[in-house]
C-alpha positions as a printed Julia matrix, in Angstrom:
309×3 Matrix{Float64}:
 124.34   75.68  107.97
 124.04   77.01  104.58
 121.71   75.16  103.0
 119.12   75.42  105.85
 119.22   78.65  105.48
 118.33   78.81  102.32
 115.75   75.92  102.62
 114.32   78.17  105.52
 114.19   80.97  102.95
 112.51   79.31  100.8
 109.62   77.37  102.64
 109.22   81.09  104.29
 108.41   82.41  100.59
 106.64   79.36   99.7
 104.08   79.42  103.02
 103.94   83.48  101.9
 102.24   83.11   98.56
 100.1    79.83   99.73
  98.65   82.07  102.58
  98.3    85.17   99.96
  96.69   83.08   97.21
  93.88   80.84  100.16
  93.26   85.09  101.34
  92.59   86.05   97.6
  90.23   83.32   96.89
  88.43   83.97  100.22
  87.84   87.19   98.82
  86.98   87.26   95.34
  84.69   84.34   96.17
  82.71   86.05   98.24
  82.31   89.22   95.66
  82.15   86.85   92.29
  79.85   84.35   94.39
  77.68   86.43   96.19
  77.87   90.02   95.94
  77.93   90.26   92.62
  75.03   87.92   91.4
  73.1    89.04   94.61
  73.51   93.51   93.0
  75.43   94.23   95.88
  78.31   96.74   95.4
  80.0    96.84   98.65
  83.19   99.53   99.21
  86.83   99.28   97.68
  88.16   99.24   94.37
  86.34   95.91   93.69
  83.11   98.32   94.32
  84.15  100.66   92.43
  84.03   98.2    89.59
  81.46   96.5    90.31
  78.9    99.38   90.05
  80.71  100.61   86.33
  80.02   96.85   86.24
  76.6    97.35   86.93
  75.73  100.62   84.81
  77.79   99.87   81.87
  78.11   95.89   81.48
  82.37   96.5    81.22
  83.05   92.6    83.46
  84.83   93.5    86.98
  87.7    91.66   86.25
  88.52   94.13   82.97
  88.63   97.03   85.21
  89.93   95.98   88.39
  93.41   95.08   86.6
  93.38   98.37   84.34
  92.89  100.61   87.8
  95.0    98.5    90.1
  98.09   98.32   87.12
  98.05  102.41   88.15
  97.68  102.0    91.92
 100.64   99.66   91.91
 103.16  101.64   90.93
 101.91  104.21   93.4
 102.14  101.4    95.97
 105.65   99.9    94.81
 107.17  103.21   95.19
 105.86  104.31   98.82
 105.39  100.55  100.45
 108.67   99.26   99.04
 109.3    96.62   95.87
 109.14   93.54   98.22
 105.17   94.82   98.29
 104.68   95.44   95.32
 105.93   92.08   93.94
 103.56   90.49   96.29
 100.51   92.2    94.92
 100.99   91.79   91.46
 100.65   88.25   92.23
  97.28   88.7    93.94
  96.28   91.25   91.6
  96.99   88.98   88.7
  95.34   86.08   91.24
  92.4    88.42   91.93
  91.46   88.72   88.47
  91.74   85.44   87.29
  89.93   84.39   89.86
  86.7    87.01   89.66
  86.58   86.2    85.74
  86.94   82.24   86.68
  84.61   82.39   89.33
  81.93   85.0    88.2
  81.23   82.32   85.03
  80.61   79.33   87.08
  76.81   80.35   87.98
  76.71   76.66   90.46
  78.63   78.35   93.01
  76.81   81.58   93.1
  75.0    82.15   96.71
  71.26   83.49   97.22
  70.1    84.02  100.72
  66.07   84.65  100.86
  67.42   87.6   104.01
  69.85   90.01  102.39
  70.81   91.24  105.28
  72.55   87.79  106.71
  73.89   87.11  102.92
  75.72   90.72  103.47
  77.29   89.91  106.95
  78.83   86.21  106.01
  80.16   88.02  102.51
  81.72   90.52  104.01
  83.3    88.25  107.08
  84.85   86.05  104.28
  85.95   89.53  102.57
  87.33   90.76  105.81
  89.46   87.3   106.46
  90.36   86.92  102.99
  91.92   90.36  103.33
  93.54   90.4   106.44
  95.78   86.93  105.32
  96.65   88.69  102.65
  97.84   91.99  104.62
  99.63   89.8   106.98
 101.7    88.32  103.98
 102.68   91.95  103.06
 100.72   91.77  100.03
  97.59   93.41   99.24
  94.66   93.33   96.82
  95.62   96.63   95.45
  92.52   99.69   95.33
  91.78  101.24   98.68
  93.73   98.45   99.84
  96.94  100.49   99.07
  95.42  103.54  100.47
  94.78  102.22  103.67
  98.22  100.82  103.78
 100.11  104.05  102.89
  98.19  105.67  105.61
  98.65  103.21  108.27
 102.5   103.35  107.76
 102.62  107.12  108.61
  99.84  107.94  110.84
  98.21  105.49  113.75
  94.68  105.28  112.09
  93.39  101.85  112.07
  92.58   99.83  108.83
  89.22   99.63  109.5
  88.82  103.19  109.36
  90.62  104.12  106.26
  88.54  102.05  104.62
  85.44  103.27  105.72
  86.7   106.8   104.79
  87.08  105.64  101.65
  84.26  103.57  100.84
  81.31  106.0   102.1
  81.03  107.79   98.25
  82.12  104.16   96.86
  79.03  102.57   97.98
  76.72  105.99   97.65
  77.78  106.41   94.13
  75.36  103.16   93.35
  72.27  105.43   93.47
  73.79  106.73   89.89
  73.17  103.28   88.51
  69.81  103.37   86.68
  67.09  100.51   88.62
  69.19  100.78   91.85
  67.32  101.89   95.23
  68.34  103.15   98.36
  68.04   99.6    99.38
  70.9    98.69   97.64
  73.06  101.1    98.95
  72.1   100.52  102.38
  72.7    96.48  102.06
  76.2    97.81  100.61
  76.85   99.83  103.9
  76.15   97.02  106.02
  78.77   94.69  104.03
  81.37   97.64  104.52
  80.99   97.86  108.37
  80.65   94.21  108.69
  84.31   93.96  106.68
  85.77   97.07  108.68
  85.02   95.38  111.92
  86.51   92.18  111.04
  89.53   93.66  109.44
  90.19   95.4   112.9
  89.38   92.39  115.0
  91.43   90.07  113.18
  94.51   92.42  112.65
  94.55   93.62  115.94
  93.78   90.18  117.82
  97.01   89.34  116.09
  99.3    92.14  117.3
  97.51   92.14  120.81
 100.05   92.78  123.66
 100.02   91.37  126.82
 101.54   92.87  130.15
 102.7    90.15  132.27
 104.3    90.38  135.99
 106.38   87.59  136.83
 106.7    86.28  140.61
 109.16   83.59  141.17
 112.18   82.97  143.12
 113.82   81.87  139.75
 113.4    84.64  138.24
 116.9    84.83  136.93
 116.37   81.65  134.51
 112.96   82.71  133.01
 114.53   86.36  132.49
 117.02   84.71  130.72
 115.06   82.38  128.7
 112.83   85.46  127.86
 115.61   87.49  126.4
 117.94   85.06  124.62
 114.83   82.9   123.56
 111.73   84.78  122.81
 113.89   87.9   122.45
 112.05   90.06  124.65
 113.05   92.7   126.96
 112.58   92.22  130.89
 112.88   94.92  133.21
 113.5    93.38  137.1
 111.36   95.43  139.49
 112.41   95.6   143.43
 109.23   94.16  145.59
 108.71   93.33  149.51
 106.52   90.65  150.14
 104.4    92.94  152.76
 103.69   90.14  154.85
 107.13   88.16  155.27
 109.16   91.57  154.78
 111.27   89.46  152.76
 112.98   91.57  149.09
 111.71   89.91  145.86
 112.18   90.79  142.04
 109.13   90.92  139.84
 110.22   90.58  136.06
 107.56   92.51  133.96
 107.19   91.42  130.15
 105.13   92.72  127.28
 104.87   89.79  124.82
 102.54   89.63  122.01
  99.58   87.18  122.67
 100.32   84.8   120.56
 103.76   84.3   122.64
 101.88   84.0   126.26
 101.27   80.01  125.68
 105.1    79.32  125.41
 106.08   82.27  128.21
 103.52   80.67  130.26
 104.55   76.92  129.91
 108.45   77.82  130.44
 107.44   79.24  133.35
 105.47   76.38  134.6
 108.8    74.18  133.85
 111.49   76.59  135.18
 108.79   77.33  138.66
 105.87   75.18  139.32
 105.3    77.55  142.01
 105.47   80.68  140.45
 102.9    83.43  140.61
 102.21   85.46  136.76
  99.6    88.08  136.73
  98.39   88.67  132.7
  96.63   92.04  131.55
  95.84   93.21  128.27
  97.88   96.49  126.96
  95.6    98.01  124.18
  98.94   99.51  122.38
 102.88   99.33  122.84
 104.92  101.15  121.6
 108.71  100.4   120.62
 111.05   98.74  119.48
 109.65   94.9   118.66
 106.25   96.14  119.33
 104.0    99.32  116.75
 105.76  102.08  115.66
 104.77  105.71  116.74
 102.74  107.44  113.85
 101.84  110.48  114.25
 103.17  112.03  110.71
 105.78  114.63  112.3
 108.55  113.33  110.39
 106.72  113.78  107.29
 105.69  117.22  108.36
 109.2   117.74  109.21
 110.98  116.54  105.8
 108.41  118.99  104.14
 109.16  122.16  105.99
 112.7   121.39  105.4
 112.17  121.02  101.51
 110.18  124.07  101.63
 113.26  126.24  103.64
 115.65  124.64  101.32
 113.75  125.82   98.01
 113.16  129.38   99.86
 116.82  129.75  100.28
């Protein structure tokens, strides 16, 4: 039993940092590959660098690693070390990989419309950067922000970025040569990567509300709660036109668990009726957390009585 645990371990840590390092060279290929060369500066910390880039010559991989090496430690300390180990690694990964891949000029994209070369950057951007969040790691720069906000308060990713990005991407008009134009292209790369970010973070955790009818009800309750772990609460029915008493299990399973809920119920009762909605957000234990930053409130009016006194 041991030593499948620890092989089970292991391949867990090992599928981690492939699935981190495939989302970091999404990424920084589509800012080294066609942001860049294309004199787009787009939002986050890799914008932020890319317009000194762009006003002073300093190379975005020289101060993307200085700024992130101080955003880490602010990021170890609040999202835990087990974060911060994985972002060094795509910090380190993310900076080899914009000096490695801004040099080779044969893989650099030009689009003759702007506007479409913006949209399929930032949807690799946005992918890139959502494997990587789902690894618990992160690319480090507003990337941290947005995390240490999500954990307290129920604001989506999306939106913490685009918070953050707005003077990011306005502060390219300070950059001598650069038009209006540019900073508009780099708005439409930001909303392009918000959206996605959202869609494919939240497509993940979707929930689904399902209402079980079956006269076996007792087996697929059970399967549900010693199998998929999942809480069932029995409901008392009457089938209005037999006048008969039924139970109606109801389930709230993430999406990605319907397939298997749906073909154990198939095996368990061929004949069984299941009614699926979408629930926009649960929350609970197994499911999101409530954020709505009492607690921190809280802990600092405490700190602030305990000082008085």
């Amino acid at each position: 039993m041991e030593p499948t645990i620890r092989q089970n371990k292991a391949l867990g840590i090992v599928s981690d940092y492939l699935v981190l390092s495939l989302g970091v060279l999404l990424y920084t290929f589509s800012w080294a590959a066609m942001l860049i060369p294309n004199g787009i500066a787009s939002g986050g910390l890799t914008g932020i660098c890319t317009v000194i880039n762009f006003a002073t010559g300093i190379p975005v991989f020289l101060s993307y690693i200085v700024i992130n090496s101080i955003l880490l430690v602010i990021g170890s300390l609040v999202l835990g070390k087990g974060f911060g180990l994985k972002t060094i690694y795509a910090i380190l990964l993310s900076t080899l990989a914009l000096d490695f891949l801004g040099k080779i000029t044969s893989i650099h994209i030009f689009f003759d419309n702007k506007l479409l070369l913006v949209v399929v950057a930032g949807t690799i951007e946005a992918i890139g950067i959502a494997m990587i969040l789902f690894r618990g790691g992160s690319t480090g720069g507003t990337d941290i922000v947005a995390l240490i906000v999500n954990k307290f308060w129920p604001v989506s990713l999306g939106k913490v970025f685009v918070y953050c990005d707005l003077f990011i991407i306005a502060s390219v008009l300070l950059v001598p040569g650069k038009t209006l134009e540019d900073m508009v292209y780099g708005y439409v790369a930001m909303i392009v990567f918000s959206l996605m970010v959202d869609w494919v973070m939240l497509g993940r955790k979707s929930t689904c509300q399902v209402l079980i009818f079956s006269e076996k009800y007792k087996e697929i309750a059970d399967y549900i709660i010693h199998t998929l772990n999942r809480g069932v609460t029995a409901l008392d029915a009457v089938g209005w036109y037999t006048g008969n008493d039924k139970k109606v299990l109801l389930i709230l399973v993430r999406k990605r668990e319907l397939r298997e809920l749906t073909k154990v119920i198939k095996n368990l009762d061929s004949k069984a009726f299941v009614s699926v909605s979408s629930a926009s957000t649960v929350y609970g234990e197994g499911f999101d957390e409530m954020k709505t930053g009492v607690e921190i409130n809280l802990k600092k009016k405490a700190k602030n009585v305990s000082t008085e006194n």
